[in-house]
mmCIF file of N, CA and C in Angstrom:
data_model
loop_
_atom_site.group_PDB
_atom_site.id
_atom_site.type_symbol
_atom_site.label_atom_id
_atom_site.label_comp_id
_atom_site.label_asym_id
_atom_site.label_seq_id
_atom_site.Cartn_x
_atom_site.Cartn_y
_atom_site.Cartn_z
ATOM 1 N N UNK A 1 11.768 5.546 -0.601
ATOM 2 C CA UNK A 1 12.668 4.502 -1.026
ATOM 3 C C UNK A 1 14.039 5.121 -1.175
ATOM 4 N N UNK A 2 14.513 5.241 0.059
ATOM 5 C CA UNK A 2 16.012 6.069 -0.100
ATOM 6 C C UNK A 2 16.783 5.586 0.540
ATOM 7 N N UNK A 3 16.895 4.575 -0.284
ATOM 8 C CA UNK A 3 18.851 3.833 -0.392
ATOM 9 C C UNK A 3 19.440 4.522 -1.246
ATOM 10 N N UNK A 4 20.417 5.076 -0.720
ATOM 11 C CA UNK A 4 21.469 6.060 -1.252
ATOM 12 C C UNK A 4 22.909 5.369 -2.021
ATOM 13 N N UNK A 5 23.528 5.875 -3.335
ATOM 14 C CA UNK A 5 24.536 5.961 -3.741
ATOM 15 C C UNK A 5 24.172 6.086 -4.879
ATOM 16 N N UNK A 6 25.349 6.075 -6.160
ATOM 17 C CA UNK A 6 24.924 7.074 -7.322
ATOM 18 C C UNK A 6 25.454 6.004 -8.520
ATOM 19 N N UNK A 7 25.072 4.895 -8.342
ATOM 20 C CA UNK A 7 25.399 3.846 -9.498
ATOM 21 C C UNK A 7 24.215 3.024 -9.888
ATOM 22 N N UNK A 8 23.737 3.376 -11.345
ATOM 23 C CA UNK A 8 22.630 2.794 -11.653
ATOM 24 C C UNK A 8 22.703 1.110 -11.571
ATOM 25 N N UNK A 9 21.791 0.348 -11.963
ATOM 26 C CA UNK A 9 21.641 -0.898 -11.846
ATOM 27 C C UNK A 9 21.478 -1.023 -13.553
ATOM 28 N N UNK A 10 21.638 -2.465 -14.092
ATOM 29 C CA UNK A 10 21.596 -2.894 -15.241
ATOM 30 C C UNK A 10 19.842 -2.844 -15.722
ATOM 31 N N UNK A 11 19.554 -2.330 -16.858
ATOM 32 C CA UNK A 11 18.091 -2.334 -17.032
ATOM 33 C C UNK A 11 17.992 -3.980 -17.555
ATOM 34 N N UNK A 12 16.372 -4.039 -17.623
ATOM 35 C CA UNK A 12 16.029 -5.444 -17.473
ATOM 36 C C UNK A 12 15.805 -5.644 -19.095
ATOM 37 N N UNK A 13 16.610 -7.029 -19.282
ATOM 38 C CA UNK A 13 16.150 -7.469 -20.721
ATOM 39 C C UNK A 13 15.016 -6.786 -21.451
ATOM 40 N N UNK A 14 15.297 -6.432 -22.602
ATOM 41 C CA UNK A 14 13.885 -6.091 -23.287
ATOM 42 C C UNK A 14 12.432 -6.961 -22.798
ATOM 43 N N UNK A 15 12.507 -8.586 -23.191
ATOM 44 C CA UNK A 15 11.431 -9.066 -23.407
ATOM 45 C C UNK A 15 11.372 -9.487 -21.655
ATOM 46 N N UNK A 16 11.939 -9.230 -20.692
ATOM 47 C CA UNK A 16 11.394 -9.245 -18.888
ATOM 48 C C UNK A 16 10.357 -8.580 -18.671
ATOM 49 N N UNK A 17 9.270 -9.371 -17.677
ATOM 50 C CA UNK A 17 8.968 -8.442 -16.860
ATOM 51 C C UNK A 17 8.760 -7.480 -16.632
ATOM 52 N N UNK A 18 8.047 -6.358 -16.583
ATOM 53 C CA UNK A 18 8.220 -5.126 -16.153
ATOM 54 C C UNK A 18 8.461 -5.645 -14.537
ATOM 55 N N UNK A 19 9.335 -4.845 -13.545
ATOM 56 C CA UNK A 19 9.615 -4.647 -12.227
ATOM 57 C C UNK A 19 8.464 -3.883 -11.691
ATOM 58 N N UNK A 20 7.043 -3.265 -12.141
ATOM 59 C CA UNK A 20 6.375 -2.690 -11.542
ATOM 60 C C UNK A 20 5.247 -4.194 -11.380
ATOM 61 N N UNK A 21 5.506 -4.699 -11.886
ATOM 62 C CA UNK A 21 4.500 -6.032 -11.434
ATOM 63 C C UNK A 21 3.651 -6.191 -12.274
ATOM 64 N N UNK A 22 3.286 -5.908 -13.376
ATOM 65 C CA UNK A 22 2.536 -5.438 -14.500
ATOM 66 C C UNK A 22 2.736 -6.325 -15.045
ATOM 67 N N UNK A 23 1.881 -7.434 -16.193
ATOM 68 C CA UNK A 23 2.342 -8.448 -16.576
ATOM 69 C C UNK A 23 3.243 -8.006 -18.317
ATOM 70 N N UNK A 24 3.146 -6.991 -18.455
ATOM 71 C CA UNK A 24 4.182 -6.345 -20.266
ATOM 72 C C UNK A 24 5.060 -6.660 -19.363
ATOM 73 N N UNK A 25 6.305 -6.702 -21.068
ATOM 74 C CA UNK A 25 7.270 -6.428 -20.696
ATOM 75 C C UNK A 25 7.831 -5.420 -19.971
ATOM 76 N N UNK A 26 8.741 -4.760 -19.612
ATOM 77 C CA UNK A 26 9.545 -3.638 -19.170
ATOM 78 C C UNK A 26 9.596 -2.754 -20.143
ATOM 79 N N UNK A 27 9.989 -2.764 -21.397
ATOM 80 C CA UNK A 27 10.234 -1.840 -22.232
ATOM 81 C C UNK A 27 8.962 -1.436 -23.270
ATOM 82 N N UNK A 28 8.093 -2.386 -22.819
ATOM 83 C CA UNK A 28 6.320 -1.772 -23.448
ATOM 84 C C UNK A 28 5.515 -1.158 -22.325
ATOM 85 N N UNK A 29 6.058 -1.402 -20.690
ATOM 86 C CA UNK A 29 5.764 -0.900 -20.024
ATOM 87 C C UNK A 29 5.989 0.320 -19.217
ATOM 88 N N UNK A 30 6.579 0.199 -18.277
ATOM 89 C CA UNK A 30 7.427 1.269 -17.407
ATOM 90 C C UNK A 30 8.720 1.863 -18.150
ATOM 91 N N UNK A 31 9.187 1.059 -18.899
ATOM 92 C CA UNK A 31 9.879 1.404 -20.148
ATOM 93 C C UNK A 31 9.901 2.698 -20.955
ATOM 94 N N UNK A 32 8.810 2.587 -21.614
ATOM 95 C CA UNK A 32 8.176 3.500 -22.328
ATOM 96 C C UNK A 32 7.642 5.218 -21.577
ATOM 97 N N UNK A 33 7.731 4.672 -20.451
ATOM 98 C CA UNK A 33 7.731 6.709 -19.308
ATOM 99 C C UNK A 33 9.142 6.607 -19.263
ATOM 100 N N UNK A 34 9.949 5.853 -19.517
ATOM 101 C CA UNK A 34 11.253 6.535 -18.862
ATOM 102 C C UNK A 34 11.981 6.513 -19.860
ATOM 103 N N UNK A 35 11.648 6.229 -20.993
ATOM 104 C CA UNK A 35 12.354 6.622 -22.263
ATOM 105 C C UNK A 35 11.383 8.399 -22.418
ATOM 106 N N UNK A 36 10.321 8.793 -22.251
ATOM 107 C CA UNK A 36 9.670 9.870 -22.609
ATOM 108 C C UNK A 36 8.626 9.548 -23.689
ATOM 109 N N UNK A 37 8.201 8.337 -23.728
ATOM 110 C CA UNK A 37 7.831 8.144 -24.566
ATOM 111 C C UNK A 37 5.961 8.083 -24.126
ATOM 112 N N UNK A 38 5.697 8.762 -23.224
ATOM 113 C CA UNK A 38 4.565 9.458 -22.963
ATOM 114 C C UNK A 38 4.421 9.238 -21.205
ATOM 115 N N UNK A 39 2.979 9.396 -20.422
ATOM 116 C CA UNK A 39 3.176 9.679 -19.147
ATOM 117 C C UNK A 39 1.825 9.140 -18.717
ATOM 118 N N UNK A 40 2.460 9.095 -17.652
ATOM 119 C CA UNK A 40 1.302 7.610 -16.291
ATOM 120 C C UNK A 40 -0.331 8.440 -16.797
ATOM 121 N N UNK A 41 -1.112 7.497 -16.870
ATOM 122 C CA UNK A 41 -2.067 8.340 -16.910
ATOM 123 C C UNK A 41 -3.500 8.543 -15.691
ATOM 124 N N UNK A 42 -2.345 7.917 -14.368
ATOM 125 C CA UNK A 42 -2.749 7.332 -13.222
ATOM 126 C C UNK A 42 -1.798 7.633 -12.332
ATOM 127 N N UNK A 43 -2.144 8.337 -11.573
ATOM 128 C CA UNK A 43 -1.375 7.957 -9.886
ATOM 129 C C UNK A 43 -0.650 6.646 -9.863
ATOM 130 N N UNK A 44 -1.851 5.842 -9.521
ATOM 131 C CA UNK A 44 -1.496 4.190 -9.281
ATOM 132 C C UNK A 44 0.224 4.105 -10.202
ATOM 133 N N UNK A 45 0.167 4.218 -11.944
ATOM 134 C CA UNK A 45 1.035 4.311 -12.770
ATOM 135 C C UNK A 45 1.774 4.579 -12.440
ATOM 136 N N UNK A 46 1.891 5.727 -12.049
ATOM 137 C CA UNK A 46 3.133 6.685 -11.622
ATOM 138 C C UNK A 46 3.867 6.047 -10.772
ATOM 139 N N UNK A 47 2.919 5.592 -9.616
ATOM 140 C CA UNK A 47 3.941 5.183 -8.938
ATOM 141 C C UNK A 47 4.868 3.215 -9.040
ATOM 142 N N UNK A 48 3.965 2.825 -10.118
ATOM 143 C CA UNK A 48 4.214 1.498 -10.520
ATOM 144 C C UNK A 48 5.809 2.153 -10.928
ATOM 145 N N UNK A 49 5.921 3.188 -11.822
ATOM 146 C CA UNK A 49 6.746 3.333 -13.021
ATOM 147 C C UNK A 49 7.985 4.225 -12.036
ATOM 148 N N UNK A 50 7.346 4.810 -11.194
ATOM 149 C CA UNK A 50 8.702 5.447 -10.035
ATOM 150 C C UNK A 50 9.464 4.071 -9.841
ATOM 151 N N UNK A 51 8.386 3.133 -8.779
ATOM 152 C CA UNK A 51 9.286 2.092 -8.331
ATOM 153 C C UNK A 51 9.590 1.284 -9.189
ATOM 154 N N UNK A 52 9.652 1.161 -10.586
ATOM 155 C CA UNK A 52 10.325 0.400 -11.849
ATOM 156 C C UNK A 52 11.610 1.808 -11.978
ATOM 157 N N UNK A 53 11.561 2.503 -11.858
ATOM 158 C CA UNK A 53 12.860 3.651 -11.994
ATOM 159 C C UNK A 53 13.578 3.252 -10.770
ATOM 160 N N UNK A 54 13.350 3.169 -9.316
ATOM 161 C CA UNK A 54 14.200 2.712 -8.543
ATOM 162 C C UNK A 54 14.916 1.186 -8.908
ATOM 163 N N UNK A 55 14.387 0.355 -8.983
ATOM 164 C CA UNK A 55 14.662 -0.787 -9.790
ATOM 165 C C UNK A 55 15.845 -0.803 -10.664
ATOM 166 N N UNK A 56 15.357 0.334 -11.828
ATOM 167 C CA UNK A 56 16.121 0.068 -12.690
ATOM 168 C C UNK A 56 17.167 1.371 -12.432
ATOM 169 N N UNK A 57 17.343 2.131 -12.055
ATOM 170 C CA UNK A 57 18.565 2.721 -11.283
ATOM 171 C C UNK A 57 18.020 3.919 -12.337
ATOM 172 N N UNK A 58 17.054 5.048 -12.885
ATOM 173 C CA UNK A 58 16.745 5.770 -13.743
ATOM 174 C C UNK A 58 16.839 6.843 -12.360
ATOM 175 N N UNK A 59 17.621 7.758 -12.383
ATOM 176 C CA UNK A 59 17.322 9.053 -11.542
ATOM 177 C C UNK A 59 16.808 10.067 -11.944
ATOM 178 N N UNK A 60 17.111 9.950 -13.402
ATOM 179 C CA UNK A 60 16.041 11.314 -14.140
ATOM 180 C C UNK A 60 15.083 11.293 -13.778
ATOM 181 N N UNK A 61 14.258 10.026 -13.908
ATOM 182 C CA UNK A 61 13.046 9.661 -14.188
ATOM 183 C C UNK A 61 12.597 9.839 -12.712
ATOM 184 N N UNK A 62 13.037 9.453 -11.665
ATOM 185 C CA UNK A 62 12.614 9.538 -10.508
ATOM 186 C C UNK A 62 12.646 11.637 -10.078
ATOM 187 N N UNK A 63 13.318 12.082 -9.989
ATOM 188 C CA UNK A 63 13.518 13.690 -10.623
ATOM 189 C C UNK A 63 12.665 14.462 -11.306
ATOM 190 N N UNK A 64 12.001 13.690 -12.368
ATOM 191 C CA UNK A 64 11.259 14.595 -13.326
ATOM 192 C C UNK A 64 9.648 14.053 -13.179
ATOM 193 N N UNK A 65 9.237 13.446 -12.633
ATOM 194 C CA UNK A 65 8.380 13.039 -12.043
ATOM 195 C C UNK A 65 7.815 13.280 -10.376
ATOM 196 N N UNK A 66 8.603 13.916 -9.964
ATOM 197 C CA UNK A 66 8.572 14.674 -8.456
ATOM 198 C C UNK A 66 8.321 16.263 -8.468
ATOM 199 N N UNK A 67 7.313 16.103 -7.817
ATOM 200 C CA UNK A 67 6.699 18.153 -7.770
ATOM 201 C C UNK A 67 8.093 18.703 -7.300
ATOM 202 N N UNK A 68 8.261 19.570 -8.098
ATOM 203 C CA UNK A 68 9.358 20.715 -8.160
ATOM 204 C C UNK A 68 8.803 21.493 -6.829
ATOM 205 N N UNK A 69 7.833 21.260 -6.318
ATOM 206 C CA UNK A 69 8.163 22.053 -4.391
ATOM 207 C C UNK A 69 8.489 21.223 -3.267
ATOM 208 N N UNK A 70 9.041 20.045 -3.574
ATOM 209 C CA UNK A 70 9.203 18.971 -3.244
ATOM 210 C C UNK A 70 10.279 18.057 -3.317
ATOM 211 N N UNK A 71 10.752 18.366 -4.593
ATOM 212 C CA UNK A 71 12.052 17.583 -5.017
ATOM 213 C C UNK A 71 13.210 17.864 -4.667
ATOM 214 N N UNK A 72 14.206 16.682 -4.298
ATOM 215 C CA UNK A 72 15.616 16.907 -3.649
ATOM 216 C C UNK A 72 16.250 17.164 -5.059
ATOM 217 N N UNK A 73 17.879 17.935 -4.745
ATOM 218 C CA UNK A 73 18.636 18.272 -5.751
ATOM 219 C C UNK A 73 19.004 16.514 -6.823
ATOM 220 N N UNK A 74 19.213 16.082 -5.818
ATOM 221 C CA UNK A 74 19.369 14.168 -6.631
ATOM 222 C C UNK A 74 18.874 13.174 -5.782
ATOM 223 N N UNK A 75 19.104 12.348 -6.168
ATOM 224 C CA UNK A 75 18.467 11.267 -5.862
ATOM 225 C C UNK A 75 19.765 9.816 -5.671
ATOM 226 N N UNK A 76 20.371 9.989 -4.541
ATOM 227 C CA UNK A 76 21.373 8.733 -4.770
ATOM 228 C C UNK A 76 20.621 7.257 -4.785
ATOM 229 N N UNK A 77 21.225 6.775 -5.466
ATOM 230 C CA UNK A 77 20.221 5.338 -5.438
ATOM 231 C C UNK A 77 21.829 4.114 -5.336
ATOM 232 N N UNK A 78 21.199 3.251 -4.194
ATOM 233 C CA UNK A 78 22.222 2.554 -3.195
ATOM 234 C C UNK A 78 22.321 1.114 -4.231
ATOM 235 N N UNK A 79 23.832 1.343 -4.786
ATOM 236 C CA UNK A 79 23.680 -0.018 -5.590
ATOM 237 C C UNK A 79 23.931 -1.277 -5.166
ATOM 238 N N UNK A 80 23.902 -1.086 -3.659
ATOM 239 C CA UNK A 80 23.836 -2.904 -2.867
ATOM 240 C C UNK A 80 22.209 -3.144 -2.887
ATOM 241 N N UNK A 81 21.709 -2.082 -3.018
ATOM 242 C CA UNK A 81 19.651 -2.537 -3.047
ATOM 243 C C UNK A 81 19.500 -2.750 -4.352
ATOM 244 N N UNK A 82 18.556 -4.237 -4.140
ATOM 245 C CA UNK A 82 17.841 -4.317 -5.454
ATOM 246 C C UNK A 82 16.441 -4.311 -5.201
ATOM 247 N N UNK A 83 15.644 -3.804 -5.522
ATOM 248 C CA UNK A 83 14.197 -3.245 -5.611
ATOM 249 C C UNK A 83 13.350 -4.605 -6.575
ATOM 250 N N UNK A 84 12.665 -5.589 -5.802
ATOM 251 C CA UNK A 84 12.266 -6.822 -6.498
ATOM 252 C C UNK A 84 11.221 -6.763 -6.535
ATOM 253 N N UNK A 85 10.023 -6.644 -5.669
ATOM 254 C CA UNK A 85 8.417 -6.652 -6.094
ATOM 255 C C UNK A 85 8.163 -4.905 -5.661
ATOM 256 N N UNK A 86 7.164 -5.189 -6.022
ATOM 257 C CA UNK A 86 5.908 -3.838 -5.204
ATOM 258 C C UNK A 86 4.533 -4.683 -5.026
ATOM 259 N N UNK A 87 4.284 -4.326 -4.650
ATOM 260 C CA UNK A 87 2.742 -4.722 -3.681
ATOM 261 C C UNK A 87 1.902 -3.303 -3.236
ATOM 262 N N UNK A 88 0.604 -2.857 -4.766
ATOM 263 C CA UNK A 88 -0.182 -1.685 -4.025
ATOM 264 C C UNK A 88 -1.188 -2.308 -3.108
ATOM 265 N N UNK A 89 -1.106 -1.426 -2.268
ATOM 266 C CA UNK A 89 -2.097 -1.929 -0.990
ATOM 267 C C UNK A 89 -3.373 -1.279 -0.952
ATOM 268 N N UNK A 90 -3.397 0.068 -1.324
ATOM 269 C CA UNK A 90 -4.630 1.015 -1.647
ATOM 270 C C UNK A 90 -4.774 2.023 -2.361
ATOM 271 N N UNK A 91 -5.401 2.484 -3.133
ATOM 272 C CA UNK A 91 -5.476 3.796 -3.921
ATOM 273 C C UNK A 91 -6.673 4.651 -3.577
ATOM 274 N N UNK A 92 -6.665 5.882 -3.632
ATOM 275 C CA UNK A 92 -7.651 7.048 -3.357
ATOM 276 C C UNK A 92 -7.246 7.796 -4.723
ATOM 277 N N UNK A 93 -8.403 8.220 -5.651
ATOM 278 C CA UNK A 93 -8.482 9.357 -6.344
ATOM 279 C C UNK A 93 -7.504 8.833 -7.381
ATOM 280 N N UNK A 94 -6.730 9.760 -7.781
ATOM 281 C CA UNK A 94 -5.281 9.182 -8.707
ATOM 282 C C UNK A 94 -6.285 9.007 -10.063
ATOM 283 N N UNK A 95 -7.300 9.285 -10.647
ATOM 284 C CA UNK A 95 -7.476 8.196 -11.908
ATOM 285 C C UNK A 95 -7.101 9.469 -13.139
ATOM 286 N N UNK A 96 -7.787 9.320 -14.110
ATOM 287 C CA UNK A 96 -8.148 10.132 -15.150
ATOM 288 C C UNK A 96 -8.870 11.080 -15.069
ATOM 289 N N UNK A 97 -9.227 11.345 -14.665
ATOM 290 C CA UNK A 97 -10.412 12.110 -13.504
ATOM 291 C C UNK A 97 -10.107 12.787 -12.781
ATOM 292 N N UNK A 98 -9.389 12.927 -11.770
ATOM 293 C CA UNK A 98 -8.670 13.330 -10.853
ATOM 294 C C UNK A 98 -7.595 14.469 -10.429
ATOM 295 N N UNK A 99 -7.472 15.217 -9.814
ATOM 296 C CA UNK A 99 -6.219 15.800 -9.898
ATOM 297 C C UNK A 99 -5.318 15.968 -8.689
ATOM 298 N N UNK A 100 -5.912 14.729 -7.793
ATOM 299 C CA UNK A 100 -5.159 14.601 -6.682
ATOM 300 C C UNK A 100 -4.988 13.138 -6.043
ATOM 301 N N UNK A 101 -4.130 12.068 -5.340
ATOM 302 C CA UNK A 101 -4.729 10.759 -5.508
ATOM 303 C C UNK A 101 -3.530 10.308 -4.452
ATOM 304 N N UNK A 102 -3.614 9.006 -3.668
ATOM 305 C CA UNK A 102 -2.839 8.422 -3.169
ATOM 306 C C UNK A 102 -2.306 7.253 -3.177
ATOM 307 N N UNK A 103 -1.665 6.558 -3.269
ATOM 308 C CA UNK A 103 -1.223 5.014 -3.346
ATOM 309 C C UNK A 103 -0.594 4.549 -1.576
ATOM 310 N N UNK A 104 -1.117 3.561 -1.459
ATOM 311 C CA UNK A 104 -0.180 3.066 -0.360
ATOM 312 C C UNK A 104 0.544 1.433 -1.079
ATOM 313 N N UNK A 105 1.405 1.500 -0.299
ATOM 314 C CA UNK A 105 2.503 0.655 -1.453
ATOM 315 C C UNK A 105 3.276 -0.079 -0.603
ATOM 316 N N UNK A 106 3.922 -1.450 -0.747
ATOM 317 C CA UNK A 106 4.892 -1.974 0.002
ATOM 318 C C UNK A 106 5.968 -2.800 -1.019
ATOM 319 N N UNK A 107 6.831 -1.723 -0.674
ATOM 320 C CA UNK A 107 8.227 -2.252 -1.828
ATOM 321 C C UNK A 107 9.255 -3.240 -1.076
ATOM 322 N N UNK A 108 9.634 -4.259 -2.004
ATOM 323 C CA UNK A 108 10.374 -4.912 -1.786
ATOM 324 C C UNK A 108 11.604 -4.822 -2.106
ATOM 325 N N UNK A 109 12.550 -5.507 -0.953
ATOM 326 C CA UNK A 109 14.481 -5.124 -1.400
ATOM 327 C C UNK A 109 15.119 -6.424 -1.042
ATOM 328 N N UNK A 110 16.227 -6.294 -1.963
ATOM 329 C CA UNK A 110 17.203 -7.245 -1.143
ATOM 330 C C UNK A 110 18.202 -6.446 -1.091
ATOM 331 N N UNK A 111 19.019 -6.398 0.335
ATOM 332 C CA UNK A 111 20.395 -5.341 0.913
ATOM 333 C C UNK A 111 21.293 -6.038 1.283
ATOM 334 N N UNK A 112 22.039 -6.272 0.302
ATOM 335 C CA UNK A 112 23.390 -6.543 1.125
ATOM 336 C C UNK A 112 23.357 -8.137 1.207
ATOM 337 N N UNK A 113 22.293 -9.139 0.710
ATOM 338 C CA UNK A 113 21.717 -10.247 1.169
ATOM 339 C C UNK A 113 20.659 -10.356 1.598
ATOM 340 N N UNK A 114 20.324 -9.629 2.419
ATOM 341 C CA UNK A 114 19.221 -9.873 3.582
ATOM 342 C C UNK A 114 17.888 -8.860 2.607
ATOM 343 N N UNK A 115 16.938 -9.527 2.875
ATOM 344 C CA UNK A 115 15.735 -9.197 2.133
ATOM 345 C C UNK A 115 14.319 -8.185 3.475
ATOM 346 N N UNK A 116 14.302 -7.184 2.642
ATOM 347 C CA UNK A 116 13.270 -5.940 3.577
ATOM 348 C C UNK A 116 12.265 -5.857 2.815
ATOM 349 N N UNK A 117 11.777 -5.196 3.411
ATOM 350 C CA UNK A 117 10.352 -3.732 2.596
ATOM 351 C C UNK A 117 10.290 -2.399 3.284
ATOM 352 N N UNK A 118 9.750 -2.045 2.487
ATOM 353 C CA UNK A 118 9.376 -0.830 3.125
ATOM 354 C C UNK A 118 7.858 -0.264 2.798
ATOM 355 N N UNK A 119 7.220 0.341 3.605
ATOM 356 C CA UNK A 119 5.817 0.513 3.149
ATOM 357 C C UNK A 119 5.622 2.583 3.262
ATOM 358 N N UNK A 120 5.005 2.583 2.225
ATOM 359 C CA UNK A 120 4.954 4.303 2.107
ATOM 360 C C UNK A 120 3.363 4.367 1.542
ATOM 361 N N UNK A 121 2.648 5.538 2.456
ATOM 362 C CA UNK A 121 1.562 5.892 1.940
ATOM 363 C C UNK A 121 1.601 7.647 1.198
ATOM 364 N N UNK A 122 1.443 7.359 -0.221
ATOM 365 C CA UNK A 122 2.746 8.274 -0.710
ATOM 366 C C UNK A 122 1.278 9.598 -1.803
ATOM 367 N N UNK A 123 1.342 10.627 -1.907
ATOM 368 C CA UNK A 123 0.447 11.430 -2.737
ATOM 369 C C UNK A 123 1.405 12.049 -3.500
ATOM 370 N N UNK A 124 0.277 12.401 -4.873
ATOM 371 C CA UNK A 124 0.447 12.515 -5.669
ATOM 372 C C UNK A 124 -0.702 13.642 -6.605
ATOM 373 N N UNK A 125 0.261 14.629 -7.360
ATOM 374 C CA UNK A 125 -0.918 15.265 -8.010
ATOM 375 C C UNK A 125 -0.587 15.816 -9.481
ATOM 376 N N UNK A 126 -1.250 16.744 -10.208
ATOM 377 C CA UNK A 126 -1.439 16.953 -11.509
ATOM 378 C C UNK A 126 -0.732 18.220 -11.625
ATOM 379 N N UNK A 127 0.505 18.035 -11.971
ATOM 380 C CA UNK A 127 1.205 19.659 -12.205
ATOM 381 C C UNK A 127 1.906 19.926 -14.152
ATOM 382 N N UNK A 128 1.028 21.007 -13.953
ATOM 383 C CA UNK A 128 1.066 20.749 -15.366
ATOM 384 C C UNK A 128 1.056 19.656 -16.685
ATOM 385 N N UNK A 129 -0.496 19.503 -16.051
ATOM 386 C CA UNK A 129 -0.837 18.094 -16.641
ATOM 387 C C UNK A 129 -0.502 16.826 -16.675
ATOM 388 N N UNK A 130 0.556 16.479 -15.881
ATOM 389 C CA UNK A 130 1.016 15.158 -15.427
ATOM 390 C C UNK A 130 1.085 14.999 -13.807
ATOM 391 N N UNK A 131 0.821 13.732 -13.523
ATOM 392 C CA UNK A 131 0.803 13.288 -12.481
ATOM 393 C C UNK A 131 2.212 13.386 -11.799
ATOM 394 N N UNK A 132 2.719 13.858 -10.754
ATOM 395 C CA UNK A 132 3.906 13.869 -10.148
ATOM 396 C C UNK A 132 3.577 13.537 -8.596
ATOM 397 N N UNK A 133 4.612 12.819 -7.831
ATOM 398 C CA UNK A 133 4.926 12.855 -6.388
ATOM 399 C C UNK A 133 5.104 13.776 -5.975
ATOM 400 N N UNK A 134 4.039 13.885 -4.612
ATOM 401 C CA UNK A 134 4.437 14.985 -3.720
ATOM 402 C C UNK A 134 5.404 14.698 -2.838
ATOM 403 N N UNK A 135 5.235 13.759 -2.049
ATOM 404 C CA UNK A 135 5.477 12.989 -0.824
ATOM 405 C C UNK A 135 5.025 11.867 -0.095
ATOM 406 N N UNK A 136 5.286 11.554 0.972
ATOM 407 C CA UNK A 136 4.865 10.870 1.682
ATOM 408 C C UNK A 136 4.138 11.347 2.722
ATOM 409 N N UNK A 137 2.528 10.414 3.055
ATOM 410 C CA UNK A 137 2.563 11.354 3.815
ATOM 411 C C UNK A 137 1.926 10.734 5.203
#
């Protein structure tokens, strides 16, 4: 999900939606990993709560959640994209259980006007006890 530029987006009302599709709010949901206020305890999660960080324009969060053999220096995030649904399509492994797992995923945008997706079959694993992105793969 790399629409590029370096201006966050407005976070979503307290009582909205979470943007990961989750029926909580945002700030009891995906909220709550990107304040630090604890961590996915799922693949699947992780990546609900990445694409609620693209959404909500969080680059830390997208950063500190990416395997350090893996991760770019930043992360520009393109403030003509707005990041509106996700749609998981499949999961492998990823649980509590696990220490390796995949999501396939199809994110939704609107650019500029005109409305896309993009689809990523994306892994994920357990580095130092939390779930992080590897890649795509």
């Amino acid at each position: 999900m790399s629409r590029r530029s370096s201006r966050s987006q407005a976070l979503p009302a307290p009582a909205a939606s979470c943007p990961c599709g989750l029926p909580s709010p945002y700030r009891d949901c995906c909220g709550r990993l990107h304040r630090g206020e604890g961590a996915a305890p799922t693949a699947e999660l992780l990546m609900r709560s990445r694409f609620s960080a693209f959404s909500v324009g969080d680059e830390g969060y997208l950063l500190r959640t990416w395997h350090p053999a893996t991760r770019p220096p930043r992360v520009d995030l393109d403030r003509a994209t707005r990041w509106v649904r996700l749609e998981v399509l499949e999961t492998t492994g990823g649980s509590t259980f696990h220490t390796e797992g995949t999501v396939r995923f199809r994110a939704h945008y609107v650019d500029r006007g005109s409305a896309g997706h993009m689809e990523e079959h994306s892994r994920f694993v357990r580095h130092e006890g939390d779930w992080v992105y590897v890649g795509a793969l």
